[in-house]
Backbone as a printed PyTorch tensor [residue, N CA C, xyz], in Angstrom:
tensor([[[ 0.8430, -1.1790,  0.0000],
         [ 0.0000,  0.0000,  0.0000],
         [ 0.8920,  1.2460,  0.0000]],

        [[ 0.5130,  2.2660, -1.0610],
         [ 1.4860,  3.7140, -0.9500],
         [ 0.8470,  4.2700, -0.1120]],

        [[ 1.0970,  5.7870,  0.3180],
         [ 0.0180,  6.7910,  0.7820],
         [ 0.6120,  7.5510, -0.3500]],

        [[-1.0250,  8.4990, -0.2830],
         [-0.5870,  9.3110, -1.1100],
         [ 0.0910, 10.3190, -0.6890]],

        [[ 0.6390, 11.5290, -1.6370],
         [ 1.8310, 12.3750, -1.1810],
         [ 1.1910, 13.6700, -2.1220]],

        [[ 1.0380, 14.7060, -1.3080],
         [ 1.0840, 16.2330, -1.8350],
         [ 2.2510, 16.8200, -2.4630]],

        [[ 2.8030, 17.4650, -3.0130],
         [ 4.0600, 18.0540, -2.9120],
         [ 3.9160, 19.4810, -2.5520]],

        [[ 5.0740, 20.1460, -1.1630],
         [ 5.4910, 20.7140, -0.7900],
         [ 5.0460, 22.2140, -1.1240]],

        [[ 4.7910, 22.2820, -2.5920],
         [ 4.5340, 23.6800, -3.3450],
         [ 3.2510, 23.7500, -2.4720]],

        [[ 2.6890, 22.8620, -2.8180],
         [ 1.1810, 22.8200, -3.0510],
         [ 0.9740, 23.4550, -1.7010]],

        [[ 1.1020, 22.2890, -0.5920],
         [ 0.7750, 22.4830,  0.6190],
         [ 1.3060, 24.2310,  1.1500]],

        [[ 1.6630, 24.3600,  0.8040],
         [ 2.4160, 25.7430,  0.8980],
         [ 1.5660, 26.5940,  0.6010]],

        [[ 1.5170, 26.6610, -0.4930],
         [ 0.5780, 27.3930, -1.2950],
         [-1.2590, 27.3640, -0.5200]],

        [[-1.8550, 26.7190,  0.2050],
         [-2.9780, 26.2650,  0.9490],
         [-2.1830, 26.8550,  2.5370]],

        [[-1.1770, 26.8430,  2.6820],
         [-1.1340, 27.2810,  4.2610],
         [-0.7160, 28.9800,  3.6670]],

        [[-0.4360, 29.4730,  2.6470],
         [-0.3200, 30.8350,  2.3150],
         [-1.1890, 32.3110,  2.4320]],

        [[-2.3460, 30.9580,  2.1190],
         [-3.9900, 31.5350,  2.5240],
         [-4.4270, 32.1840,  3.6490]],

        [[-3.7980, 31.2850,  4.9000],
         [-4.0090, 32.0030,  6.1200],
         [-3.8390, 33.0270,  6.7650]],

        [[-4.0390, 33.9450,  6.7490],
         [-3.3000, 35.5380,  7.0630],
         [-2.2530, 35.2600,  8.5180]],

        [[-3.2170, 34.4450,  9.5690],
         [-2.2080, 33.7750, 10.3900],
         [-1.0420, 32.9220, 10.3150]],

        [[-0.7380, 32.5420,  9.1790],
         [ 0.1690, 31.7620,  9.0480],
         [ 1.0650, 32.9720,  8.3690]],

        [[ 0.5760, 33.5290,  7.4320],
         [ 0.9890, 34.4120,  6.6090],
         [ 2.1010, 35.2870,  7.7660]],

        [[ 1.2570, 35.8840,  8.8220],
         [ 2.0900, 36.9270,  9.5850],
         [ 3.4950, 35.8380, 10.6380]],

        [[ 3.1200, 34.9030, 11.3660],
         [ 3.9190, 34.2710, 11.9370],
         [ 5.1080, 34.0610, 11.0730]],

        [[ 4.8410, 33.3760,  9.2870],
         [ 5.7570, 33.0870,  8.3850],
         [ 7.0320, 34.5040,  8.3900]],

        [[ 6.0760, 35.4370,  8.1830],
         [ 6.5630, 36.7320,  7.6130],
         [ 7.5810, 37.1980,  9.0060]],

        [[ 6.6400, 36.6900, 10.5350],
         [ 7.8990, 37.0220, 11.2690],
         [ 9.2970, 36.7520, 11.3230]],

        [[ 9.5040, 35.5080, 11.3800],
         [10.7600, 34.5060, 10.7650],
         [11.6990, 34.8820,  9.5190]],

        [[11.5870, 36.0650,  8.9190],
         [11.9840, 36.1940,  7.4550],
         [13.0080, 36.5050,  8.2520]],

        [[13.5920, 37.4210,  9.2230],
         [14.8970, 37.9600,  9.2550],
         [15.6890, 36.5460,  9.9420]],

        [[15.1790, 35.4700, 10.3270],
         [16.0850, 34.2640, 10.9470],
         [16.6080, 34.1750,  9.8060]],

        [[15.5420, 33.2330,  8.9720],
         [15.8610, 32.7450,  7.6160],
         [16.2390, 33.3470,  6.4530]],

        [[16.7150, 34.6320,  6.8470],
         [17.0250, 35.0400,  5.5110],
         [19.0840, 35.2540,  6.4960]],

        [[19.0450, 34.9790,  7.7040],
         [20.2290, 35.2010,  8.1730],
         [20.7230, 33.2110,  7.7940]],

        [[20.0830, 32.4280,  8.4820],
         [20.3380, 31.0580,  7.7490],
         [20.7050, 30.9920,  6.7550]],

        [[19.8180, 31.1610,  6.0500],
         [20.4160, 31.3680,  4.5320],
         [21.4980, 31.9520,  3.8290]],

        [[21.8420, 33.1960,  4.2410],
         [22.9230, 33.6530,  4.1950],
         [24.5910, 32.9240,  4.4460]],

        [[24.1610, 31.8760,  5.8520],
         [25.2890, 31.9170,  6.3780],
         [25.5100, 30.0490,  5.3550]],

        [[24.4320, 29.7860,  5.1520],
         [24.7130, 28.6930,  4.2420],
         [24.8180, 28.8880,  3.0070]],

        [[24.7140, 29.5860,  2.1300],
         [24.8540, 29.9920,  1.2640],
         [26.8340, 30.7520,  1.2930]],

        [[26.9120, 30.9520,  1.9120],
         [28.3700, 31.3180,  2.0420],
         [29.5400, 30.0130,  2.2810]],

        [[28.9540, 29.4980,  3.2540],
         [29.7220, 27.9290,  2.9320],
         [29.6860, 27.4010,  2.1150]],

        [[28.5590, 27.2290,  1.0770],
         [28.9630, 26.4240,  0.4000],
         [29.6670, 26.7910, -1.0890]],

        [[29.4200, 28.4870, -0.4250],
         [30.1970, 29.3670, -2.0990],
         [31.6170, 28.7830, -1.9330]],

        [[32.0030, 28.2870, -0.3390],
         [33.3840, 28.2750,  0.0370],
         [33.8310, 26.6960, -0.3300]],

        [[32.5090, 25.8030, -0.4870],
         [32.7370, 24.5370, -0.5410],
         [33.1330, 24.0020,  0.7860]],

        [[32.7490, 24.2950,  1.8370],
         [32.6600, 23.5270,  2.8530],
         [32.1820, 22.5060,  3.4930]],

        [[32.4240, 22.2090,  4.4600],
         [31.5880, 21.1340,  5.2740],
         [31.2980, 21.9990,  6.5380]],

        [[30.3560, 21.6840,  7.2800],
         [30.0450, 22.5370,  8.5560],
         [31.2800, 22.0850,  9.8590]],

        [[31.9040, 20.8730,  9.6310],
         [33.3310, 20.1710, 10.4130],
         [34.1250, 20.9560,  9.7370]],

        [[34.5570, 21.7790,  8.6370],
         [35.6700, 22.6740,  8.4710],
         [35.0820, 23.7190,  8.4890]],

        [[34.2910, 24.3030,  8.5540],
         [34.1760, 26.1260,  9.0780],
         [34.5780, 25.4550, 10.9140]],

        [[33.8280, 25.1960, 11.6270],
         [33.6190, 24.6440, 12.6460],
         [35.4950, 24.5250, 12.6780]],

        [[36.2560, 23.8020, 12.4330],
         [37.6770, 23.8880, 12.7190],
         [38.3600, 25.1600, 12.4030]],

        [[37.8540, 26.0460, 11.4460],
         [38.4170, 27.3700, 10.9960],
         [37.8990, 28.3010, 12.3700]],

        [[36.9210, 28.0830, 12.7430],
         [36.1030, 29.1390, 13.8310],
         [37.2690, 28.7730, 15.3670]],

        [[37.1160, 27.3070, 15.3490],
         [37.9380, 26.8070, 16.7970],
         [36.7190, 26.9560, 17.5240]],

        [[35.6680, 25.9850, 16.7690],
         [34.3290, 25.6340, 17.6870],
         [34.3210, 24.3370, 17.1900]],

        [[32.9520, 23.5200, 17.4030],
         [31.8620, 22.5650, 17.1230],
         [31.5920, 22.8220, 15.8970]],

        [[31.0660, 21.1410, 15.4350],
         [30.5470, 21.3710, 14.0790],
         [28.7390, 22.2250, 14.5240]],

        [[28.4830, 21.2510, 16.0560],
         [27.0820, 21.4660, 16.4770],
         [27.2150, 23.0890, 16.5120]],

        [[28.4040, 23.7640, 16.9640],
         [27.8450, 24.8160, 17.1740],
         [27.7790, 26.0870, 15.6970]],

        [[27.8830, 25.4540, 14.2180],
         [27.8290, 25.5490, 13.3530],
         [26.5650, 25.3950, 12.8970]],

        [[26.2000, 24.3260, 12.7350],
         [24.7600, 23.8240, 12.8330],
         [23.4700, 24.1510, 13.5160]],

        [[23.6570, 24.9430, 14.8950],
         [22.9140, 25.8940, 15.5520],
         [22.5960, 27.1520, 14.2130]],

        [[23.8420, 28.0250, 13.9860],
         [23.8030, 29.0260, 13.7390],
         [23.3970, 28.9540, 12.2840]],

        [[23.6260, 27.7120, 11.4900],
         [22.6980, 28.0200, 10.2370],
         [21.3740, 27.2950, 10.4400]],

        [[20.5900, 26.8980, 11.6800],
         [19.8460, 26.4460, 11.4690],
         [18.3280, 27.3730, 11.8140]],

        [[19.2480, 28.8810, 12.3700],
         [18.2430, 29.8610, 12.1110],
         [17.7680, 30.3840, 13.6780]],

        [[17.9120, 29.3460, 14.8070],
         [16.9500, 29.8200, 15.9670],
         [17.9750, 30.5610, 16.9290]],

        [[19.5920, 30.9460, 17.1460],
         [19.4460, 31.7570, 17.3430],
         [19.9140, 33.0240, 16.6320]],

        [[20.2460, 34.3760, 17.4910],
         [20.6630, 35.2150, 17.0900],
         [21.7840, 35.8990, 17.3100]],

        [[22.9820, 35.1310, 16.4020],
         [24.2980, 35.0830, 17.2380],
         [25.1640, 36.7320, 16.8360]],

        [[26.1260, 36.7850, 17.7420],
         [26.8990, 37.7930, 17.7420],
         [27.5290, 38.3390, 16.7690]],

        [[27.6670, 39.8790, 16.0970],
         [28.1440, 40.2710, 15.7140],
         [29.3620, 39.5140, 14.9900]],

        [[30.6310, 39.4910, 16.7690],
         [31.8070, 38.9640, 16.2570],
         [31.8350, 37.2600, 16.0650]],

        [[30.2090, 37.0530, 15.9820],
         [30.2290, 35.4000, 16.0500],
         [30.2830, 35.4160, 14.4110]],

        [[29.4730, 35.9540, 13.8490],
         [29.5050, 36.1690, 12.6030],
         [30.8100, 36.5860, 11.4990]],

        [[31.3150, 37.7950, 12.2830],
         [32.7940, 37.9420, 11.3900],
         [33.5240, 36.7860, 11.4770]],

        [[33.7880, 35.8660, 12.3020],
         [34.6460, 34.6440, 12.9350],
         [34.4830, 33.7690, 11.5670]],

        [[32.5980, 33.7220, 10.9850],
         [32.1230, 32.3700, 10.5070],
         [32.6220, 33.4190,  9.3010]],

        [[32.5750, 34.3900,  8.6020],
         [32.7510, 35.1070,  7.4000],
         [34.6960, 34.7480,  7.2930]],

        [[35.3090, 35.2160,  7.6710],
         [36.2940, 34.5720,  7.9340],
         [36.9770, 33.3230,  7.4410]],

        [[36.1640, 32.3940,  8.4870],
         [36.3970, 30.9610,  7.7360],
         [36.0600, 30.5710,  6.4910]],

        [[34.4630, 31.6920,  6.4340],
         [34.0020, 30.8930,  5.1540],
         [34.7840, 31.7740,  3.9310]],

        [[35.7780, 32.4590,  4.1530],
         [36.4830, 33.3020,  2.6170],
         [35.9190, 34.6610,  2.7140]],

        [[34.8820, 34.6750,  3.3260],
         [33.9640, 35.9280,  3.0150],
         [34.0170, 37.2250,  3.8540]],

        [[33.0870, 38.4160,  3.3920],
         [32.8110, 39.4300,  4.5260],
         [31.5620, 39.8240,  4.6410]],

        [[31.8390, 40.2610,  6.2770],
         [31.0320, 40.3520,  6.6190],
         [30.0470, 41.6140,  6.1600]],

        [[28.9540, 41.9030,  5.9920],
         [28.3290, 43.4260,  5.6740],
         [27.1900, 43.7360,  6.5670]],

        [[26.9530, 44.3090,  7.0140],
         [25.4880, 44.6160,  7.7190],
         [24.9400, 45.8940,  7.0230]],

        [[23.7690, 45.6810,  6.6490],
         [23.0440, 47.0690,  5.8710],
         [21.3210, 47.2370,  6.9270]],

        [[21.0450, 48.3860,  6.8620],
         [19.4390, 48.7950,  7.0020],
         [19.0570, 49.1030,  5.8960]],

        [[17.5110, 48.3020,  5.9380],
         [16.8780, 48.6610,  5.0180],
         [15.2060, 49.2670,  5.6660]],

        [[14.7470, 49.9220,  5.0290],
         [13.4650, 50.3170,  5.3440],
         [12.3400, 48.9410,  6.0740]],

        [[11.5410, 49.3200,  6.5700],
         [10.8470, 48.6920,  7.5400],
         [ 9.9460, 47.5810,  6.8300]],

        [[ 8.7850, 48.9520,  5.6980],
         [ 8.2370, 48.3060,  4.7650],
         [ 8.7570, 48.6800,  3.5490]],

        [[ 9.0980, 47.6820,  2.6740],
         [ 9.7940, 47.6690,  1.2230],
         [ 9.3270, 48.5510,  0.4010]],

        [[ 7.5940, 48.7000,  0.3610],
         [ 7.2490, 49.8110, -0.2090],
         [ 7.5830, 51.2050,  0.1630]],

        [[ 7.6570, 51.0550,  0.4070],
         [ 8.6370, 52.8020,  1.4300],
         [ 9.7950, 53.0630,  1.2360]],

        [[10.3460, 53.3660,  0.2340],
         [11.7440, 53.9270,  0.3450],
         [12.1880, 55.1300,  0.6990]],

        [[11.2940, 56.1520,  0.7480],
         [11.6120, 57.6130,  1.8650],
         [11.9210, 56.9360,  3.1530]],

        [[12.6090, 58.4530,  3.0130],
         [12.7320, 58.5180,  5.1710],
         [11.8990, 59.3830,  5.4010]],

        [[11.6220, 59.0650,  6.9220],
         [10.7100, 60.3390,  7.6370],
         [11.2230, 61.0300,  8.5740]],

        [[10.9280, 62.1400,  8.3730],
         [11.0410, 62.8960,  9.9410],
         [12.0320, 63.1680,  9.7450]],

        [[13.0470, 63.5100,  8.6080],
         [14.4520, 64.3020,  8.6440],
         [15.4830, 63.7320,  8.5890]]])
């Protein structure tokens, strides 16, 4: 016997609907867009998370924490992993809401 199977889009696309899901999702964007980042840089470097993790003079686990999004690590935790991974570090602000590109108030 199979079960059947949705794919991923789909279901997505049906939990997108929810304005509640919608806002909780939308909270999470700055984890996951920092996850992403920091994996996306390893692997520009061709790494393994056991060699950033030996370049840092940490854990692979404590590698694996930090791209896995939940927390919100330090500044110089970050230059350390940019570093290993070849890269640099940048921090930018951007406006609050995207549609808004003025400033206010001077």
């Amino acid at each position: 016997m199979t079960a059947d199977t949705v794919p991923a889009e789909t279901v997505f696309a049906e939990w997108r609907k929810d304005p509640d899901y919608v806002a909780a999702y939308d909270a999470l964007d700055d984890e996951f867009s920092l996850a992403n980042a920091l994996i996306e840089a390893r692997h520009r470097a061709n790494m393994t998370q056991e060699q950033v993790a030996a370049r840092m003079k940490t854990t692979q686990t404590v590698v694996a924490r930090l791209e896995g999004g939940r927390t919100m690590p330090s500044t110089r935790t970050l230059q350390r992993y940019a570093a290993a991974t070849g890269t640099k570090l940048r921090i930018r602000f951007e406006p609050a809401d995207p549609n808004d590109g003025e400033t206010k108030g001077g």
